[in-house]
Amino acid sequence: MATPDPTKAAIAAAEAIRKINHASLDGRLTAPQISAVVQSLATMVDRLPQALEQLAAQLRQRQNQAQIRMDDGSESDEAVRAVVAYLDDAAGDLAALSVSLHNAASPLFRMAHTEKSVA
């Protein structure tokens, strides 16, 4: 099985979020659909820290192998350290988001949709 292109996968993920935003504009989602979306978003958030950690590790590896250069000719050490620190911060920040999404998903999981006419 071929390894997927991570750039294309990240672009597709961003596009998927755009589609969710667009689809949820009209107020027609049912509770089960909302539940499925929230649960999927929670899963995505739970997987993001690993992706961010692995990206940081790849960047450090490329730096250690002298494979990174800055387009302005400056040394890349400081920039790489900053990127790694920001990626680490982002991974840490996701913990609170994960808790909130899982807390939201729990009652959503028990919700059903019923058609009720508005009088």
Short mmCIF file of C-alpha atoms in Angstrom, two decimals:
data_model
loop_
_atom_site.label_atom_id
_atom_site.label_comp_id
_atom_site.label_asym_id
_atom_site.label_seq_id
_atom_site.Cartn_x
_atom_site.Cartn_y
_atom_site.Cartn_z
CA MET A 1 0.00 0.00 0.00
CA ALA A 2 1.41 3.37 -1.02
CA THR A 3 2.01 5.99 1.64
CA PRO A 4 -0.42 8.88 1.15
CA ASP A 5 0.98 12.31 0.34
CA PRO A 6 0.74 14.21 3.67
CA THR A 7 0.43 17.54 1.90
CA LYS A 8 -2.61 16.35 -0.07
CA ALA A 9 -4.08 14.76 3.07
CA ALA A 10 -3.74 18.01 5.05
CA ILE A 11 -5.30 20.00 2.19
CA ALA A 12 -8.17 17.49 2.04
CA ALA A 13 -8.68 17.77 5.82
CA ALA A 14 -8.86 21.56 5.59
CA GLU A 15 -11.32 21.27 2.71
CA ALA A 16 -13.41 18.81 4.72
CA ILE A 17 -13.70 21.34 7.55
CA ARG A 18 -14.74 23.99 5.03
CA LYS A 19 -17.47 21.63 3.78
CA ILE A 20 -18.67 21.02 7.36
CA ASN A 21 -18.85 24.77 7.91
CA HIS A 22 -20.81 25.22 4.69
CA ALA A 23 -23.16 22.29 5.34
CA SER A 24 -24.00 23.51 8.84
CA LEU A 25 -25.03 27.01 7.71
CA ASP A 26 -28.61 26.18 6.79
CA GLY A 27 -29.76 24.75 10.13
CA ARG A 28 -30.90 21.44 8.65
CA LEU A 29 -28.59 19.02 10.41
CA THR A 30 -30.25 16.45 12.62
CA ALA A 31 -29.04 15.61 16.11
CA PRO A 32 -27.54 12.30 14.88
CA GLN A 33 -25.66 14.17 12.12
CA ILE A 34 -24.39 16.72 14.63
CA SER A 35 -23.34 13.86 16.89
CA ALA A 36 -21.45 12.13 14.10
CA VAL A 37 -19.67 15.34 13.13
CA VAL A 38 -18.71 16.20 16.72
CA GLN A 39 -17.47 12.66 17.38
CA SER A 40 -15.41 12.73 14.19
CA LEU A 41 -13.97 16.12 15.11
CA ALA A 42 -13.06 14.76 18.55
CA THR A 43 -11.24 11.85 16.90
CA MET A 44 -9.43 14.27 14.60
CA VAL A 45 -8.36 16.46 17.52
CA ASP A 46 -7.16 13.37 19.41
CA ARG A 47 -4.96 12.44 16.46
CA LEU A 48 -3.50 15.90 15.87
CA PRO A 49 -0.92 15.86 18.69
CA GLN A 50 0.79 12.81 17.18
CA ALA A 51 0.86 14.49 13.76
CA LEU A 52 2.31 17.68 15.22
CA GLU A 53 4.93 15.78 17.24
CA GLN A 54 5.97 13.79 14.18
CA LEU A 55 6.19 16.93 12.04
CA ALA A 56 8.41 18.55 14.67
CA ALA A 57 10.59 15.44 14.80
CA GLN A 58 10.92 15.43 11.00
CA LEU A 59 11.88 19.11 11.03
CA ARG A 60 14.52 18.52 13.72
CA GLN A 61 15.86 15.56 11.71
CA ARG A 62 16.13 17.66 8.55
CA GLN A 63 17.87 20.38 10.57
CA ASN A 64 20.34 17.86 12.04
CA GLN A 65 21.08 16.65 8.52
CA ALA A 66 21.69 20.24 7.34
CA GLN A 67 18.82 19.96 4.87
CA ILE A 68 17.10 23.24 5.77
CA ARG A 69 18.08 26.65 4.53
CA MET A 70 16.39 29.99 4.98
CA ASP A 71 15.52 31.93 1.83
CA ASP A 72 17.14 35.07 3.26
CA GLY A 73 20.44 33.27 3.86
CA SER A 74 20.20 33.39 7.67
CA GLU A 75 20.89 30.39 9.89
CA SER A 76 17.90 28.09 10.33
CA ASP A 77 18.59 26.92 13.91
CA GLU A 78 16.53 29.62 15.63
CA ALA A 79 13.64 29.32 13.17
CA VAL A 80 13.52 25.54 13.56
CA ARG A 81 13.56 25.85 17.36
CA ALA A 82 10.68 28.34 17.17
CA VAL A 83 8.61 26.14 14.86
CA VAL A 84 9.16 23.10 17.07
CA ALA A 85 8.17 25.11 20.16
CA TYR A 86 4.99 26.36 18.48
CA LEU A 87 4.08 22.87 17.31
CA ASP A 88 4.65 21.55 20.85
CA ASP A 89 2.45 24.36 22.23
CA ALA A 90 -0.28 23.56 19.71
CA ALA A 91 -0.18 19.87 20.63
CA GLY A 92 -0.52 20.77 24.30
CA ASP A 93 -3.38 23.19 23.64
CA LEU A 94 -5.37 20.43 21.97
CA ALA A 95 -5.91 18.59 25.28
CA ALA A 96 -8.56 21.08 26.47
CA LEU A 97 -10.27 21.03 23.08
CA SER A 98 -10.36 17.24 23.16
CA VAL A 99 -11.98 17.21 26.60
CA SER A 100 -14.62 19.73 25.51
CA LEU A 101 -15.44 17.83 22.33
CA HIS A 102 -15.71 14.51 24.17
CA ASN A 103 -17.91 16.16 26.80
CA ALA A 104 -20.16 17.47 24.01
CA ALA A 105 -20.16 14.13 22.20
CA SER A 106 -21.37 12.17 25.22
CA PRO A 107 -24.93 13.55 25.42
CA LEU A 108 -25.08 13.93 21.63
CA PHE A 109 -24.53 10.20 21.29
CA ARG A 110 -27.87 9.59 23.04
CA MET A 111 -29.87 12.09 20.95
CA ALA A 112 -32.27 11.12 18.20
CA HIS A 113 -34.10 13.21 15.63
CA THR A 114 -37.81 13.60 15.50
CA GLU A 115 -39.87 15.61 13.03
CA LYS A 116 -42.01 18.01 14.97
CA SER A 117 -44.13 20.54 13.20
CA VAL A 118 -43.92 24.09 14.40
CA ALA A 119 -47.37 25.52 15.11
#
